[in-house]
């Protein structure tokens, strides 16, 4: 009859567990569906945008360093100051830069002659009347060492290039020209394509007018934000702010989330889009997985239910508040004991003291001798401490290698005597986990309860005293 009741109880427990698990999973599904949208807009898309921006910044930083080296190269400066004799010399120099650093172009424009030197030779003379040369006169007037701009390449007008224009000055800091390198926008396009494949998101760049300037291979739809389906009403918001997180309804009726950020070096916007459906599919998959796990757990609980019921009494004893390793009171029970002891102390106007004990260099013991030896040290310490306590005192394993002792009807002075006796006993008692002998010491902090004080405050004072003992050399007792 008793066995039958145990089976019924196990089955009921398994059924309740399955019901609770499935109910929790379904509720979590609906909550996750609501919150996943915020997660996409506020975390996922901005993180993708940050990653792409960081990699673009790395390429730009490398280009800045290369251009800076060119601008401060004595060969380039001396050649300019010597009258630019022998153009082949500077052309060869630029060709070496281009080949060594694998750039699409390397150039130098002299302020004296306005010659545009390139790895292929002298291409032209820049002129203030030529709109294509506006970059040079803009860079000449800069208050900063360099600028980054996207423009067509003078050597190949069909190629769009990211230029790093660096001001060159003589040894008296007078402007003598502009040098720099160019990077193909294809490298940025490849970066966008890789992220689009990796994260299954639509990624592209637009200019200030909303025109798409760079895009991935699977880009679909109109190539202007104002003309893309569903985006016309948010295009102004995107183009009017440095960064934005917005959403729109696609032509297929799906909610699409958009994160944008301005890349000031290009004066372009980086746009990252993600449709809601992909995120919802992951949430639904998680729901189905949870239900499958719930069924599996139900079967497992049903199989081991009888065993669990048979050991019910043992579980109750473990829950009663005894640390299985040292036999000490657990933290939760200690808090209840302290509350009652505090009331008794206030009622009887009797002293109450607390000792905080920590094993010196316990981590070294674990590392040197193993955790089994460390466990034996903890057990030995608890056994030594108990031998110095009264039946009314309480020994608690507070956490790890820290113990608390509550001494009822005990002044601080008496608590210090008890603590010192324990300290001496521990120091004189070697622990032998095998052939080895481990000698350990403890640091103890003592504090007397003050009327109205909470346990947290009392423990903090005792801990502070214990750390004082450690700081002063360990293997000693300190009072709060």
CSV table of C-alpha atoms in Angstrom, one decimal:
chain,number,residue,atom,x,y,z
A,1,UNK,CA,0.0,0.0,0.0
A,2,UNK,CA,2.8,2.4,0.9
A,3,UNK,CA,4.7,1.6,-2.3
A,4,UNK,CA,1.5,2.3,-4.3
A,5,UNK,CA,1.2,5.7,-2.6
A,6,UNK,CA,4.7,6.5,-3.4
A,7,UNK,CA,4.1,5.6,-7.1
A,8,UNK,CA,1.0,7.8,-7.1
A,9,UNK,CA,3.0,10.7,-5.6
A,10,UNK,CA,5.8,10.3,-8.1
A,11,UNK,CA,3.3,10.3,-11.0
A,12,UNK,CA,1.5,13.4,-9.6
A,13,UNK,CA,4.9,15.1,-9.1
A,14,UNK,CA,5.8,14.3,-12.7
A,15,UNK,CA,2.5,15.5,-14.0
A,16,UNK,CA,2.7,18.8,-12.0
A,17,UNK,CA,6.2,19.3,-13.3
A,18,UNK,CA,5.2,18.8,-16.9
A,19,UNK,CA,2.2,21.1,-16.6
A,20,UNK,CA,4.3,23.8,-14.9
A,21,UNK,CA,7.1,23.5,-17.4
A,22,UNK,CA,4.8,23.7,-20.4
A,23,UNK,CA,2.8,26.6,-18.9
A,24,UNK,CA,6.0,28.5,-18.1
A,25,UNK,CA,7.3,27.8,-21.6
A,26,UNK,CA,4.2,29.1,-23.3
A,27,UNK,CA,4.1,32.2,-21.1
A,28,UNK,CA,7.8,32.8,-21.7
A,29,UNK,CA,7.1,32.4,-25.5
A,30,UNK,CA,4.6,35.3,-25.5
A,31,UNK,CA,6.8,37.4,-23.3
A,32,UNK,CA,9.9,36.7,-25.4
A,33,UNK,CA,7.9,37.6,-28.6
A,34,UNK,CA,7.2,41.0,-27.1
A,35,UNK,CA,10.7,41.6,-25.8
A,36,UNK,CA,12.6,40.2,-28.8
A,37,UNK,CA,11.7,43.3,-30.8
A,38,UNK,CA,13.3,45.6,-28.2
A,39,UNK,CA,16.3,43.3,-28.1
A,40,UNK,CA,16.7,43.5,-31.9
A,41,UNK,CA,16.3,47.3,-32.0
A,42,UNK,CA,18.4,48.1,-28.9
A,43,UNK,CA,21.1,45.4,-28.9
A,44,UNK,CA,21.5,43.1,-31.9
A,45,UNK,CA,21.4,45.6,-34.7
A,46,UNK,CA,23.5,48.3,-32.9
A,47,UNK,CA,26.1,45.6,-32.1
A,48,UNK,CA,26.3,44.5,-35.8
A,49,UNK,CA,26.6,48.2,-36.8
A,50,UNK,CA,29.4,48.7,-34.2
A,51,UNK,CA,31.3,45.7,-35.5
A,52,UNK,CA,31.2,46.9,-39.1
A,53,UNK,CA,32.1,50.4,-38.1
A,54,UNK,CA,35.1,49.2,-36.0
A,55,UNK,CA,36.5,47.2,-38.9
A,56,UNK,CA,36.1,50.2,-41.2
A,57,UNK,CA,37.9,52.3,-38.6
A,58,UNK,CA,40.8,49.8,-38.4
A,59,UNK,CA,41.4,50.1,-42.2
A,60,UNK,CA,41.2,53.9,-41.9
A,61,UNK,CA,43.6,54.0,-38.9
A,62,UNK,CA,46.1,51.9,-40.9
A,63,UNK,CA,45.7,54.4,-43.8
A,64,UNK,CA,46.3,57.3,-41.5
A,65,UNK,CA,49.5,55.8,-40.3
A,66,UNK,CA,50.8,55.1,-43.8
A,67,UNK,CA,49.9,58.7,-45.0
A,68,UNK,CA,51.5,60.2,-41.9
A,69,UNK,CA,54.8,58.3,-42.6
A,70,UNK,CA,54.7,59.6,-46.1
A,71,UNK,CA,54.0,63.2,-45.0
A,72,UNK,CA,57.0,63.1,-42.6
A,73,UNK,CA,59.4,61.2,-44.8
A,74,UNK,CA,62.6,63.3,-45.3
A,75,UNK,CA,62.9,61.9,-48.8
A,76,UNK,CA,59.6,63.4,-49.9
A,77,UNK,CA,60.2,66.7,-48.1
A,78,UNK,CA,63.8,67.2,-49.2
A,79,UNK,CA,63.0,66.3,-52.8
A,80,UNK,CA,60.2,69.0,-52.8
A,81,UNK,CA,62.5,71.6,-51.2
A,82,UNK,CA,65.3,70.9,-53.7
A,83,UNK,CA,63.0,71.9,-56.5
A,84,UNK,CA,61.4,68.6,-57.5
A,85,UNK,CA,64.3,67.6,-59.7
A,86,UNK,CA,63.9,64.2,-61.3
A,87,UNK,CA,60.2,63.3,-61.1
A,88,UNK,CA,61.1,59.6,-61.6
A,89,UNK,CA,62.5,59.6,-58.1
A,90,UNK,CA,59.1,60.5,-56.5
A,91,UNK,CA,57.2,58.3,-58.9
A,92,UNK,CA,59.3,55.3,-57.9
A,93,UNK,CA,58.8,56.2,-54.2
A,94,UNK,CA,55.0,56.3,-54.7
A,95,UNK,CA,55.0,53.0,-56.6
A,96,UNK,CA,57.0,51.4,-53.7
A,97,UNK,CA,54.4,52.7,-51.2
A,98,UNK,CA,51.5,51.4,-53.3
A,99,UNK,CA,53.1,47.9,-53.7
A,100,UNK,CA,54.3,47.6,-50.2
A,101,UNK,CA,51.0,48.5,-48.5
A,102,UNK,CA,48.7,47.1,-51.2
A,103,UNK,CA,46.8,50.4,-51.7
A,104,UNK,CA,44.8,51.2,-54.8
A,105,UNK,CA,46.8,54.4,-55.3
A,106,UNK,CA,49.5,56.6,-53.8
A,107,UNK,CA,49.9,60.3,-54.7
A,108,UNK,CA,51.6,63.6,-53.9
A,109,UNK,CA,50.7,67.1,-55.1
A,110,UNK,CA,53.3,69.8,-54.7
A,111,UNK,CA,52.2,73.3,-53.7
A,112,UNK,CA,55.0,74.9,-55.7
A,113,UNK,CA,54.3,73.3,-59.1
A,114,UNK,CA,50.7,71.9,-58.5
A,115,UNK,CA,51.9,68.7,-60.2
A,116,UNK,CA,49.9,65.6,-59.3
A,117,UNK,CA,52.5,62.8,-58.9
A,118,UNK,CA,51.2,59.3,-59.0
A,119,UNK,CA,52.7,55.8,-59.1
A,120,UNK,CA,52.2,55.9,-62.9
A,121,UNK,CA,53.8,59.3,-63.4
A,122,UNK,CA,52.8,63.0,-63.4
A,123,UNK,CA,49.1,62.8,-64.2
A,124,UNK,CA,48.1,66.5,-64.2
A,125,UNK,CA,48.4,69.9,-62.5
A,126,UNK,CA,45.6,70.6,-60.0
A,127,UNK,CA,43.7,73.8,-60.5
A,128,UNK,CA,41.3,75.8,-58.3
A,129,UNK,CA,39.0,76.0,-61.4
A,130,UNK,CA,38.6,72.3,-61.6
A,131,UNK,CA,35.8,70.9,-59.3
A,132,UNK,CA,37.6,67.6,-59.2
A,133,UNK,CA,40.6,69.3,-57.6
A,134,UNK,CA,38.5,70.9,-54.8
A,135,UNK,CA,39.9,68.2,-52.4
A,136,UNK,CA,43.4,69.6,-52.6
A,137,UNK,CA,42.5,73.2,-51.8
A,138,UNK,CA,40.2,72.1,-49.0
A,139,UNK,CA,43.0,70.0,-47.5
A,140,UNK,CA,45.4,72.9,-47.9
A,141,UNK,CA,43.2,75.1,-45.6
A,142,UNK,CA,42.7,72.4,-42.9
A,143,UNK,CA,43.5,73.0,-39.3
A,144,UNK,CA,44.0,69.3,-38.8
A,145,UNK,CA,46.7,67.1,-40.4
A,146,UNK,CA,44.5,65.1,-42.7
A,147,UNK,CA,41.0,64.5,-44.1
A,148,UNK,CA,39.2,61.4,-45.4
A,149,UNK,CA,36.9,61.6,-48.4
A,150,UNK,CA,35.3,59.4,-51.0
A,151,UNK,CA,35.9,60.5,-54.6
A,152,UNK,CA,36.7,59.1,-58.1
A,153,UNK,CA,40.3,58.3,-58.6
A,154,UNK,CA,42.2,60.8,-60.8
A,155,UNK,CA,44.2,57.8,-62.3
A,156,UNK,CA,41.0,55.9,-63.0
A,157,UNK,CA,37.8,58.1,-63.1
A,158,UNK,CA,35.6,54.9,-63.2
A,159,UNK,CA,36.8,53.8,-59.8
A,160,UNK,CA,35.4,55.1,-56.5
A,161,UNK,CA,38.1,55.4,-53.9
A,162,UNK,CA,38.4,56.3,-50.2
A,163,UNK,CA,41.2,58.9,-50.0
A,164,UNK,CA,43.4,59.8,-47.1
A,165,UNK,CA,44.7,63.3,-47.8
A,166,UNK,CA,47.6,64.3,-45.5
A,167,UNK,CA,49.1,67.8,-45.4
A,168,UNK,CA,52.9,68.0,-45.9
A,169,UNK,CA,54.9,70.7,-44.3
A,170,UNK,CA,58.6,71.7,-44.4
A,171,UNK,CA,60.9,71.8,-41.4
A,172,UNK,CA,59.6,75.2,-40.4
A,173,UNK,CA,56.0,73.8,-40.6
A,174,UNK,CA,55.2,75.7,-43.8
A,175,UNK,CA,52.7,74.0,-46.1
A,176,UNK,CA,54.4,72.4,-49.2
A,177,UNK,CA,51.9,69.9,-50.5
A,178,UNK,CA,49.5,67.0,-49.9
A,179,UNK,CA,50.2,63.3,-50.0
A,180,UNK,CA,48.3,60.2,-49.2
A,181,UNK,CA,46.9,56.9,-50.3
A,182,UNK,CA,43.6,55.5,-51.6
A,183,UNK,CA,41.6,52.5,-50.6
A,184,UNK,CA,39.1,50.8,-52.9
A,185,UNK,CA,35.5,51.0,-51.6
A,186,UNK,CA,35.4,47.3,-52.8
A,187,UNK,CA,37.0,46.4,-49.5
A,188,UNK,CA,34.1,48.0,-47.6
A,189,UNK,CA,31.6,46.3,-49.9
A,190,UNK,CA,33.3,42.9,-49.2
A,191,UNK,CA,33.0,43.6,-45.4
A,192,UNK,CA,29.3,44.4,-45.8
A,193,UNK,CA,28.8,41.2,-47.8
A,194,UNK,CA,30.5,39.0,-45.2
A,195,UNK,CA,28.5,40.5,-42.3
A,196,UNK,CA,25.3,40.1,-44.3
A,197,UNK,CA,26.0,36.4,-44.9
A,198,UNK,CA,27.1,35.8,-41.3
A,199,UNK,CA,24.2,37.5,-39.5
A,200,UNK,CA,21.5,37.2,-42.2
A,201,UNK,CA,20.7,40.9,-42.1
A,202,UNK,CA,20.3,43.5,-44.8
A,203,UNK,CA,23.3,45.9,-44.7
A,204,UNK,CA,24.1,48.9,-46.9
A,205,UNK,CA,25.4,52.4,-47.0
A,206,UNK,CA,23.6,55.6,-48.1
A,207,UNK,CA,24.7,59.2,-48.7
A,208,UNK,CA,23.1,62.2,-47.0
A,209,UNK,CA,20.3,62.2,-49.6
A,210,UNK,CA,19.4,58.6,-49.0
A,211,UNK,CA,20.9,57.2,-52.1
A,212,UNK,CA,22.4,53.7,-51.7
A,213,UNK,CA,26.2,54.0,-52.2
A,214,UNK,CA,27.4,50.5,-51.2
A,215,UNK,CA,25.4,47.3,-50.7
A,216,UNK,CA,25.6,43.6,-50.4
A,217,UNK,CA,25.2,41.1,-53.2
A,218,UNK,CA,21.6,40.2,-52.3
A,219,UNK,CA,20.3,43.8,-51.9
A,220,UNK,CA,16.7,44.1,-53.2
A,221,UNK,CA,14.4,47.0,-53.8
A,222,UNK,CA,14.8,50.7,-54.6
A,223,UNK,CA,18.2,52.2,-54.2
A,224,UNK,CA,17.0,55.3,-52.3
A,225,UNK,CA,15.6,55.2,-48.8
A,226,UNK,CA,12.7,57.5,-49.7
A,227,UNK,CA,11.6,55.0,-52.4
A,228,UNK,CA,12.0,51.8,-50.6
A,229,UNK,CA,8.7,50.1,-49.7
A,230,UNK,CA,7.5,51.1,-46.3
A,231,UNK,CA,10.5,53.4,-45.6
A,232,UNK,CA,9.4,56.7,-46.9
A,233,UNK,CA,8.0,57.8,-43.6
A,234,UNK,CA,11.2,57.0,-41.6
A,235,UNK,CA,13.8,58.1,-44.2
A,236,UNK,CA,13.7,61.7,-42.9
A,237,UNK,CA,14.3,60.5,-39.3
A,238,UNK,CA,17.3,58.4,-40.4
A,239,UNK,CA,18.9,61.1,-42.5
A,240,UNK,CA,18.3,63.9,-40.0
A,241,UNK,CA,20.1,62.2,-37.0
A,242,UNK,CA,23.6,60.7,-36.4
A,243,UNK,CA,22.0,57.4,-35.2
A,244,UNK,CA,18.5,56.1,-35.1
A,245,UNK,CA,16.6,52.9,-34.2
A,246,UNK,CA,13.3,52.7,-36.1
A,247,UNK,CA,11.0,50.2,-37.7
A,248,UNK,CA,8.6,49.9,-40.7
A,249,UNK,CA,6.1,47.5,-42.3
A,250,UNK,CA,7.5,45.8,-45.3
A,251,UNK,CA,5.4,45.1,-48.5
A,252,UNK,CA,5.0,41.5,-47.2
A,253,UNK,CA,3.4,42.7,-44.0
A,254,UNK,CA,6.4,41.9,-41.8
A,255,UNK,CA,7.9,44.3,-39.2
A,256,UNK,CA,11.4,45.3,-40.1
A,257,UNK,CA,13.8,46.9,-37.6
A,258,UNK,CA,16.4,49.4,-38.7
A,259,UNK,CA,19.5,50.7,-37.0
A,260,UNK,CA,21.4,53.6,-38.6
A,261,UNK,CA,24.6,55.4,-37.8
A,262,UNK,CA,26.6,58.1,-39.5
A,263,UNK,CA,30.1,57.4,-40.6
A,264,UNK,CA,31.6,60.9,-40.4
A,265,UNK,CA,34.7,60.0,-42.3
A,266,UNK,CA,32.6,59.2,-45.4
A,267,UNK,CA,29.6,61.3,-44.6
A,268,UNK,CA,27.6,58.2,-45.3
A,269,UNK,CA,25.0,56.3,-43.2
A,270,UNK,CA,25.5,52.7,-42.3
A,271,UNK,CA,22.0,50.9,-42.4
A,272,UNK,CA,21.4,47.5,-40.8
A,273,UNK,CA,17.9,45.9,-41.2
A,274,UNK,CA,16.4,42.7,-39.7
A,275,UNK,CA,13.0,41.3,-40.3
A,276,UNK,CA,10.9,40.3,-37.3
A,277,UNK,CA,10.1,36.8,-38.6
A,278,UNK,CA,13.6,35.4,-38.2
A,279,UNK,CA,13.7,36.3,-34.6
A,280,UNK,CA,10.2,34.9,-34.0
A,281,UNK,CA,11.2,31.6,-35.6
A,282,UNK,CA,14.0,31.3,-33.1
A,283,UNK,CA,11.6,32.0,-30.2
A,284,UNK,CA,9.1,29.4,-31.5
A,285,UNK,CA,12.0,26.9,-31.9
A,286,UNK,CA,12.9,27.5,-28.3
A,287,UNK,CA,9.3,26.9,-27.2
A,288,UNK,CA,9.2,23.6,-29.0
A,289,UNK,CA,12.5,22.6,-27.6
A,290,UNK,CA,11.3,23.5,-24.1
A,291,UNK,CA,8.2,21.3,-24.5
A,292,UNK,CA,10.3,18.4,-25.7
A,293,UNK,CA,12.6,18.8,-22.7
A,294,UNK,CA,9.5,19.0,-20.4
A,295,UNK,CA,8.3,15.6,-21.8
A,296,UNK,CA,11.7,14.1,-21.4
A,297,UNK,CA,12.0,15.4,-17.8
A,298,UNK,CA,8.6,14.0,-17.1
A,299,UNK,CA,9.6,10.5,-18.2
A,300,UNK,CA,12.8,10.8,-16.1
A,301,UNK,CA,11.0,12.1,-13.1
A,302,UNK,CA,8.5,9.2,-13.4
A,303,UNK,CA,11.3,6.7,-13.5
A,304,UNK,CA,13.2,8.1,-10.5
A,305,UNK,CA,10.1,9.3,-8.6
A,306,UNK,CA,9.9,6.2,-6.3
A,307,UNK,CA,13.6,6.6,-5.5
A,308,UNK,CA,13.1,10.3,-4.7
A,309,UNK,CA,10.2,9.6,-2.4
A,310,UNK,CA,12.1,6.8,-0.6
A,311,UNK,CA,14.9,9.3,0.1
A,312,UNK,CA,12.4,12.0,1.1
A,313,UNK,CA,13.4,11.9,4.8
A,314,UNK,CA,17.1,12.3,3.9
A,315,UNK,CA,16.2,15.3,1.8
A,316,UNK,CA,14.4,16.9,4.7
A,317,UNK,CA,17.4,16.4,6.9
A,318,UNK,CA,19.7,18.0,4.3
A,319,UNK,CA,17.2,20.9,4.1
A,320,UNK,CA,17.3,21.3,7.9
A,321,UNK,CA,20.4,23.3,7.7
A,322,UNK,CA,23.6,21.2,8.2
A,323,UNK,CA,26.6,21.6,6.0
A,324,UNK,CA,27.3,18.1,4.6
A,325,UNK,CA,31.1,18.5,4.7
A,326,UNK,CA,31.8,20.0,8.1
A,327,UNK,CA,28.5,19.4,10.0
A,328,UNK,CA,28.2,23.1,10.7
A,329,UNK,CA,25.0,25.1,10.7
A,330,UNK,CA,24.2,26.5,7.3
A,331,UNK,CA,23.9,30.2,6.6
A,332,UNK,CA,20.1,30.3,6.5
A,333,UNK,CA,19.6,28.5,9.8
A,334,UNK,CA,22.3,30.6,11.4
A,335,UNK,CA,20.4,33.7,10.5
A,336,UNK,CA,17.3,32.3,12.3
A,337,UNK,CA,19.5,31.3,15.3
A,338,UNK,CA,21.0,34.8,15.5
A,339,UNK,CA,17.6,36.4,15.4
A,340,UNK,CA,16.5,34.4,18.4
A,341,UNK,CA,19.8,34.9,20.3
A,342,UNK,CA,19.5,38.7,19.7
A,343,UNK,CA,16.1,38.8,21.2
A,344,UNK,CA,17.2,36.8,24.2
A,345,UNK,CA,20.2,39.0,24.7
A,346,UNK,CA,18.1,42.2,24.7
A,347,UNK,CA,15.5,40.6,27.0
A,348,UNK,CA,18.1,39.4,29.5
A,349,UNK,CA,20.5,42.3,28.9
A,350,UNK,CA,23.3,39.7,28.3
A,351,UNK,CA,26.3,40.1,26.0
A,352,UNK,CA,26.4,38.4,22.6
A,353,UNK,CA,29.6,38.1,20.5
A,354,UNK,CA,30.5,36.9,17.0
A,355,UNK,CA,33.8,35.4,15.7
A,356,UNK,CA,34.6,35.5,12.0
A,357,UNK,CA,37.2,32.9,11.0
A,358,UNK,CA,39.1,32.5,7.8
A,359,UNK,CA,41.8,29.9,6.9
A,360,UNK,CA,45.1,31.6,5.9
A,361,UNK,CA,46.3,30.8,2.4
A,362,UNK,CA,43.4,28.3,1.8
A,363,UNK,CA,43.7,28.7,-2.0
A,364,UNK,CA,47.3,27.7,-1.8
A,365,UNK,CA,46.4,24.6,0.1
A,366,UNK,CA,43.8,23.6,-2.5
A,367,UNK,CA,46.3,24.3,-5.4
A,368,UNK,CA,49.2,22.5,-3.7
A,369,UNK,CA,47.4,19.5,-2.2
A,370,UNK,CA,44.2,19.2,-4.1
A,371,UNK,CA,40.5,19.9,-3.1
A,372,UNK,CA,40.2,16.7,-1.2
A,373,UNK,CA,43.0,17.9,1.1
A,374,UNK,CA,41.2,21.3,1.3
A,375,UNK,CA,38.0,19.6,2.4
A,376,UNK,CA,39.9,17.7,5.1
A,377,UNK,CA,41.3,21.0,6.3
A,378,UNK,CA,37.8,22.5,6.5
A,379,UNK,CA,36.5,19.4,8.4
A,380,UNK,CA,39.5,19.5,10.8
A,381,UNK,CA,39.0,23.2,11.5
A,382,UNK,CA,35.3,22.7,12.3
A,383,UNK,CA,36.2,19.8,14.6
A,384,UNK,CA,38.8,21.9,16.4
A,385,UNK,CA,36.5,24.8,16.9
A,386,UNK,CA,33.7,22.7,18.2
A,387,UNK,CA,36.0,21.3,20.9
A,388,UNK,CA,36.2,24.9,22.3
A,389,UNK,CA,32.5,25.7,22.3
A,390,UNK,CA,29.6,25.3,24.6
A,391,UNK,CA,26.4,23.6,23.7
A,392,UNK,CA,24.7,27.0,23.5
A,393,UNK,CA,27.2,28.4,21.0
A,394,UNK,CA,26.7,28.0,17.2
A,395,UNK,CA,29.3,27.2,14.6
A,396,UNK,CA,28.3,28.2,11.0
A,397,UNK,CA,30.0,27.6,7.7
A,398,UNK,CA,29.3,31.1,6.2
A,399,UNK,CA,30.8,30.4,2.8
A,400,UNK,CA,33.9,28.7,1.3
A,401,UNK,CA,36.6,28.7,4.0
A,402,UNK,CA,34.9,31.4,6.2
A,403,UNK,CA,33.2,30.4,9.4
A,404,UNK,CA,31.1,32.3,11.9
A,405,UNK,CA,30.7,31.5,15.6
A,406,UNK,CA,27.9,32.9,17.7
A,407,UNK,CA,28.9,33.1,21.4
A,408,UNK,CA,25.8,33.7,23.6
A,409,UNK,CA,26.2,35.3,27.0
A,410,UNK,CA,29.8,36.2,26.1
A,411,UNK,CA,31.6,39.5,26.3
A,412,UNK,CA,34.1,40.7,23.7
A,413,UNK,CA,36.9,40.1,26.1
A,414,UNK,CA,35.9,36.4,26.7
A,415,UNK,CA,35.3,36.0,22.9
A,416,UNK,CA,38.9,37.1,22.3
A,417,UNK,CA,40.1,34.4,24.8
A,418,UNK,CA,38.0,31.7,23.0
A,419,UNK,CA,39.2,32.9,19.6
A,420,UNK,CA,42.9,32.8,20.6
A,421,UNK,CA,42.5,29.3,22.1
A,422,UNK,CA,41.0,28.1,18.8
A,423,UNK,CA,43.8,29.9,16.9
A,424,UNK,CA,46.5,28.2,18.9
A,425,UNK,CA,44.8,24.8,18.6
A,426,UNK,CA,44.5,25.0,14.9
A,427,UNK,CA,48.1,26.1,14.5
A,428,UNK,CA,49.3,23.1,16.5
A,429,UNK,CA,47.2,20.5,14.8
A,430,UNK,CA,48.6,19.2,11.5
A,431,UNK,CA,46.2,17.7,8.9
A,432,UNK,CA,47.4,14.6,7.2
A,433,UNK,CA,45.5,13.7,4.0
A,434,UNK,CA,48.0,10.9,3.2
A,435,UNK,CA,51.8,10.9,3.5
A,436,UNK,CA,51.8,14.7,3.6
A,437,UNK,CA,51.4,16.9,6.6
A,438,UNK,CA,49.5,20.2,6.2
A,439,UNK,CA,50.0,22.9,8.8
A,440,UNK,CA,47.5,25.7,8.6
A,441,UNK,CA,46.6,28.8,10.6
A,442,UNK,CA,43.5,31.0,10.9
A,443,UNK,CA,42.8,34.7,11.2
A,444,UNK,CA,40.0,35.6,13.5
A,445,UNK,CA,38.0,38.8,13.9
A,446,UNK,CA,35.8,39.4,17.0
A,447,UNK,CA,32.9,41.8,17.5
A,448,UNK,CA,30.3,42.3,20.3
A,449,UNK,CA,26.7,42.8,19.4
A,450,UNK,CA,25.4,46.3,19.8
A,451,UNK,CA,21.7,46.8,20.7
A,452,UNK,CA,19.5,47.2,17.6
A,453,UNK,CA,22.3,46.0,15.2
A,454,UNK,CA,21.4,43.8,12.3
A,455,UNK,CA,23.3,40.6,11.5
A,456,UNK,CA,24.7,42.1,8.3
A,457,UNK,CA,26.3,44.9,10.3
A,458,UNK,CA,27.7,42.6,13.0
A,459,UNK,CA,29.2,40.3,10.4
A,460,UNK,CA,30.7,43.2,8.5
A,461,UNK,CA,32.5,44.5,11.7
A,462,UNK,CA,33.8,41.0,12.5
A,463,UNK,CA,34.9,40.5,8.9
A,464,UNK,CA,36.7,43.9,9.0
A,465,UNK,CA,38.5,42.8,12.2
A,466,UNK,CA,39.4,39.5,10.6
A,467,UNK,CA,40.9,41.3,7.5
A,468,UNK,CA,42.9,43.4,9.9
A,469,UNK,CA,44.3,40.3,11.4
A,470,UNK,CA,45.3,39.1,8.0
A,471,UNK,CA,46.8,42.4,7.0
A,472,UNK,CA,48.9,42.4,10.2
A,473,UNK,CA,50.5,39.0,9.5
A,474,UNK,CA,47.8,36.3,9.8
A,475,UNK,CA,47.6,33.6,12.5
A,476,UNK,CA,46.2,36.1,15.0
A,477,UNK,CA,43.0,37.6,16.5
A,478,UNK,CA,41.8,41.1,16.1
A,479,UNK,CA,38.8,42.9,17.6
A,480,UNK,CA,36.3,45.3,16.0
